[in-house]
Amino acid sequence: MLKETKHNELTEQIIKVFYDVYNELGFGFLEKVYQNALYLELKSRGFKVEAQKQIKVHFKGYEVGEYYSDLTVNDAIILELKAAEGIVVAFENQLVNYLRATNIEVGLLLNFGKKPELRRKLFDNDKKKLKKSV
């Protein structure tokens, strides 16, 4: 499977929900409001959604940290949500690192800014160096 098409149908469905939520709420709320609305809308459309899923980061077999994804959909896509003026490289790097630390290969960065913005990030599992402890 080409990496450009990994979970393409699922990401397209999530993006549609993102725009539906954005069109209803508009710009100006805190990130948590958008997270809650997106969570509820994805659940209502039959997706498996987890909010604030803990993801542990390992280094040479040792747990060195943890983070919590904003939303994880169908155990296949990490959603990183922002409510900022615009998407910056640091947001994209953050999502790539989240993908690097998990077995999930696809992430969406969704910004509920003055205009809706998104980025799709991929990180193939066969290229990941961070491994979970044995």
PDB file of C-alpha atoms in Angstrom:
ATOM      1  CA  MET A   1       0.000   0.000   0.000  1.00  0.00           C
ATOM      2  CA  LEU A   2       1.366   3.413  -0.901  1.00  0.00           C
ATOM      3  CA  LYS A   3       1.850   5.662   2.088  1.00  0.00           C
ATOM      4  CA  GLU A   4      -0.170   8.430   0.407  1.00  0.00           C
ATOM      5  CA  THR A   5      -3.234   6.204   0.618  1.00  0.00           C
ATOM      6  CA  LYS A   6      -2.873   4.908   4.183  1.00  0.00           C
ATOM      7  CA  HIS A   7      -6.240   5.333   5.842  1.00  0.00           C
ATOM      8  CA  ASN A   8      -7.202   7.803   3.103  1.00  0.00           C
ATOM      9  CA  GLU A   9     -10.937   7.074   3.306  1.00  0.00           C
ATOM     10  CA  LEU A  10     -10.919   7.386   7.094  1.00  0.00           C
ATOM     11  CA  THR A  11      -8.977  10.664   7.030  1.00  0.00           C
ATOM     12  CA  GLU A  12     -11.377  12.085   4.444  1.00  0.00           C
ATOM     13  CA  GLN A  13     -14.331  11.236   6.702  1.00  0.00           C
ATOM     14  CA  ILE A  14     -12.614  12.838   9.715  1.00  0.00           C
ATOM     15  CA  ILE A  15     -11.823  15.963   7.675  1.00  0.00           C
ATOM     16  CA  LYS A  16     -15.494  16.271   6.724  1.00  0.00           C
ATOM     17  CA  VAL A  17     -16.442  16.124  10.420  1.00  0.00           C
ATOM     18  CA  PHE A  18     -13.744  18.737  11.177  1.00  0.00           C
ATOM     19  CA  TYR A  19     -15.288  21.154   8.681  1.00  0.00           C
ATOM     20  CA  ASP A  20     -18.808  20.432   9.951  1.00  0.00           C
ATOM     21  CA  VAL A  21     -17.732  21.255  13.522  1.00  0.00           C
ATOM     22  CA  TYR A  22     -15.836  24.346  12.371  1.00  0.00           C
ATOM     23  CA  ASN A  23     -18.794  25.606  10.323  1.00  0.00           C
ATOM     24  CA  GLU A  24     -21.102  25.191  13.315  1.00  0.00           C
ATOM     25  CA  LEU A  25     -18.854  26.689  16.021  1.00  0.00           C
ATOM     26  CA  GLY A  26     -16.694  29.089  14.043  1.00  0.00           C
ATOM     27  CA  PHE A  27     -13.523  30.667  15.373  1.00  0.00           C
ATOM     28  CA  GLY A  28     -12.664  31.847  18.862  1.00  0.00           C
ATOM     29  CA  PHE A  29     -13.262  29.035  21.343  1.00  0.00           C
ATOM     30  CA  LEU A  30     -10.610  27.303  23.395  1.00  0.00           C
ATOM     31  CA  GLU A  31      -9.125  24.103  22.009  1.00  0.00           C
ATOM     32  CA  LYS A  32     -10.996  21.987  24.585  1.00  0.00           C
ATOM     33  CA  VAL A  33     -14.367  23.162  23.224  1.00  0.00           C
ATOM     34  CA  TYR A  34     -13.420  21.983  19.738  1.00  0.00           C
ATOM     35  CA  GLN A  35     -12.056  18.735  21.123  1.00  0.00           C
ATOM     36  CA  ASN A  36     -15.320  18.009  22.938  1.00  0.00           C
ATOM     37  CA  ALA A  37     -17.437  18.901  19.900  1.00  0.00           C
ATOM     38  CA  LEU A  38     -15.293  16.844  17.523  1.00  0.00           C
ATOM     39  CA  TYR A  39     -15.359  13.918  19.949  1.00  0.00           C
ATOM     40  CA  LEU A  40     -19.160  14.001  20.182  1.00  0.00           C
ATOM     41  CA  GLU A  41     -19.644  14.360  16.429  1.00  0.00           C
ATOM     42  CA  LEU A  42     -17.229  11.556  15.550  1.00  0.00           C
ATOM     43  CA  LYS A  43     -18.890   9.256  18.124  1.00  0.00           C
ATOM     44  CA  SER A  44     -22.348  10.112  16.777  1.00  0.00           C
ATOM     45  CA  ARG A  45     -21.172   9.053  13.305  1.00  0.00           C
ATOM     46  CA  GLY A  46     -20.033   5.654  14.528  1.00  0.00           C
ATOM     47  CA  PHE A  47     -16.291   6.133  14.949  1.00  0.00           C
ATOM     48  CA  LYS A  48     -14.346   4.681  17.870  1.00  0.00           C
ATOM     49  CA  VAL A  49     -12.909   7.792  19.525  1.00  0.00           C
ATOM     50  CA  GLU A  50     -10.638   8.098  22.541  1.00  0.00           C
ATOM     51  CA  ALA A  51      -9.858  11.443  24.134  1.00  0.00           C
ATOM     52  CA  GLN A  52      -6.581  12.071  25.946  1.00  0.00           C
ATOM     53  CA  LYS A  53      -5.254   8.568  25.251  1.00  0.00           C
ATOM     54  CA  GLN A  54      -1.999   8.029  27.118  1.00  0.00           C
ATOM     55  CA  ILE A  55       0.982   7.221  24.937  1.00  0.00           C
ATOM     56  CA  LYS A  56       4.256   6.253  26.559  1.00  0.00           C
ATOM     57  CA  VAL A  57       7.581   7.155  24.984  1.00  0.00           C
ATOM     58  CA  HIS A  58      10.445   4.671  25.276  1.00  0.00           C
ATOM     59  CA  PHE A  59      14.165   5.029  24.765  1.00  0.00           C
ATOM     60  CA  LYS A  60      16.430   1.973  24.670  1.00  0.00           C
ATOM     61  CA  GLY A  61      13.797  -0.065  26.465  1.00  0.00           C
ATOM     62  CA  TYR A  62      13.104   2.512  29.170  1.00  0.00           C
ATOM     63  CA  GLU A  63      10.022   4.637  29.537  1.00  0.00           C
ATOM     64  CA  VAL A  64      11.231   8.233  29.363  1.00  0.00           C
ATOM     65  CA  GLY A  65       7.976  10.124  29.107  1.00  0.00           C
ATOM     66  CA  GLU A  66       4.350  10.172  28.203  1.00  0.00           C
ATOM     67  CA  TYR A  67       1.898  12.344  26.388  1.00  0.00           C
ATOM     68  CA  TYR A  68      -1.816  12.360  25.771  1.00  0.00           C
ATOM     69  CA  SER A  69      -3.210  12.565  22.271  1.00  0.00           C
ATOM     70  CA  ASP A  70      -6.098  14.996  21.841  1.00  0.00           C
ATOM     71  CA  LEU A  71      -8.157  12.370  20.025  1.00  0.00           C
ATOM     72  CA  THR A  72      -7.431   8.940  18.583  1.00  0.00           C
ATOM     73  CA  VAL A  73      -9.858   7.603  15.981  1.00  0.00           C
ATOM     74  CA  ASN A  74     -10.406   3.896  15.254  1.00  0.00           C
ATOM     75  CA  ASP A  75      -6.978   3.112  16.772  1.00  0.00           C
ATOM     76  CA  ALA A  76      -5.580   4.318  13.424  1.00  0.00           C
ATOM     77  CA  ILE A  77      -5.376   8.124  13.366  1.00  0.00           C
ATOM     78  CA  ILE A  78      -4.059  10.598  15.919  1.00  0.00           C
ATOM     79  CA  LEU A  79      -5.781  13.991  15.875  1.00  0.00           C
ATOM     80  CA  GLU A  80      -3.802  16.940  17.193  1.00  0.00           C
ATOM     81  CA  LEU A  81      -6.097  19.927  17.642  1.00  0.00           C
ATOM     82  CA  LYS A  82      -5.167  23.579  17.775  1.00  0.00           C
ATOM     83  CA  ALA A  83      -7.075  26.850  18.079  1.00  0.00           C
ATOM     84  CA  ALA A  84      -4.309  29.172  16.903  1.00  0.00           C
ATOM     85  CA  GLU A  85      -3.795  31.990  14.398  1.00  0.00           C
ATOM     86  CA  GLY A  86      -2.285  29.455  12.034  1.00  0.00           C
ATOM     87  CA  ILE A  87      -0.369  26.219  11.774  1.00  0.00           C
ATOM     88  CA  VAL A  88       3.331  26.516  12.546  1.00  0.00           C
ATOM     89  CA  VAL A  89       6.122  24.015  11.974  1.00  0.00           C
ATOM     90  CA  ALA A  90       6.336  23.243  15.700  1.00  0.00           C
ATOM     91  CA  PHE A  91       2.748  21.897  15.635  1.00  0.00           C
ATOM     92  CA  GLU A  92       3.601  19.648  12.695  1.00  0.00           C
ATOM     93  CA  ASN A  93       6.768  18.401  14.396  1.00  0.00           C
ATOM     94  CA  GLN A  94       4.789  17.644  17.548  1.00  0.00           C
ATOM     95  CA  LEU A  95       2.385  15.434  15.597  1.00  0.00           C
ATOM     96  CA  VAL A  96       5.221  13.634  13.798  1.00  0.00           C
ATOM     97  CA  ASN A  97       6.822  12.873  17.165  1.00  0.00           C
ATOM     98  CA  TYR A  98       3.525  11.490  18.432  1.00  0.00           C
ATOM     99  CA  LEU A  99       3.388   9.192  15.401  1.00  0.00           C
ATOM    100  CA  ARG A 100       7.021   8.210  15.944  1.00  0.00           C
ATOM    101  CA  ALA A 101       6.241   7.100  19.521  1.00  0.00           C
ATOM    102  CA  THR A 102       3.288   4.875  18.573  1.00  0.00           C
ATOM    103  CA  ASN A 103       2.297   2.148  16.156  1.00  0.00           C
ATOM    104  CA  ILE A 104      -0.060   4.657  14.518  1.00  0.00           C
ATOM    105  CA  GLU A 105       1.170   5.820  11.128  1.00  0.00           C
ATOM    106  CA  VAL A 106      -1.273   8.619  10.229  1.00  0.00           C
ATOM    107  CA  GLY A 107      -2.033  11.861  12.020  1.00  0.00           C
ATOM    108  CA  LEU A 108      -4.138  14.914  11.311  1.00  0.00           C
ATOM    109  CA  LEU A 109      -3.288  18.356  12.612  1.00  0.00           C
ATOM    110  CA  LEU A 110      -6.569  20.282  12.725  1.00  0.00           C
ATOM    111  CA  ASN A 111      -6.503  24.004  13.445  1.00  0.00           C
ATOM    112  CA  PHE A 112      -9.709  25.805  14.407  1.00  0.00           C
ATOM    113  CA  GLY A 113      -8.202  29.229  13.631  1.00  0.00           C
ATOM    114  CA  LYS A 114      -9.638  32.261  11.844  1.00  0.00           C
ATOM    115  CA  LYS A 115      -9.844  29.948   8.875  1.00  0.00           C
ATOM    116  CA  PRO A 116      -9.850  26.160   9.206  1.00  0.00           C
ATOM    117  CA  GLU A 117      -6.517  24.526   8.371  1.00  0.00           C
ATOM    118  CA  LEU A 118      -5.248  20.988   8.386  1.00  0.00           C
ATOM    119  CA  ARG A 119      -2.155  18.933   7.716  1.00  0.00           C
ATOM    120  CA  ARG A 120      -1.935  15.189   7.182  1.00  0.00           C
ATOM    121  CA  LYS A 121       1.241  13.550   8.465  1.00  0.00           C
ATOM    122  CA  LEU A 122       2.545  10.051   7.841  1.00  0.00           C
ATOM    123  CA  PHE A 123       5.253   8.050   9.591  1.00  0.00           C
ATOM    124  CA  ASP A 124       5.674   4.454   8.435  1.00  0.00           C
ATOM    125  CA  ASN A 125       6.130   1.916  11.207  1.00  0.00           C
ATOM    126  CA  ASP A 126       9.074   0.329   9.396  1.00  0.00           C
ATOM    127  CA  LYS A 127      10.980   3.622   9.745  1.00  0.00           C
ATOM    128  CA  LYS A 128      10.398   4.043  13.466  1.00  0.00           C
ATOM    129  CA  LYS A 129      13.341   3.710  15.811  1.00  0.00           C
ATOM    130  CA  LEU A 130      11.545   4.161  19.130  1.00  0.00           C
ATOM    131  CA  LYS A 131      10.520   0.726  20.352  1.00  0.00           C
ATOM    132  CA  LYS A 132       8.441  -0.285  23.294  1.00  0.00           C
ATOM    133  CA  SER A 133      10.208  -2.084  26.116  1.00  0.00           C
ATOM    134  CA  VAL A 134      10.248  -5.879  26.036  1.00  0.00           C
TER     135      VAL A 134
END
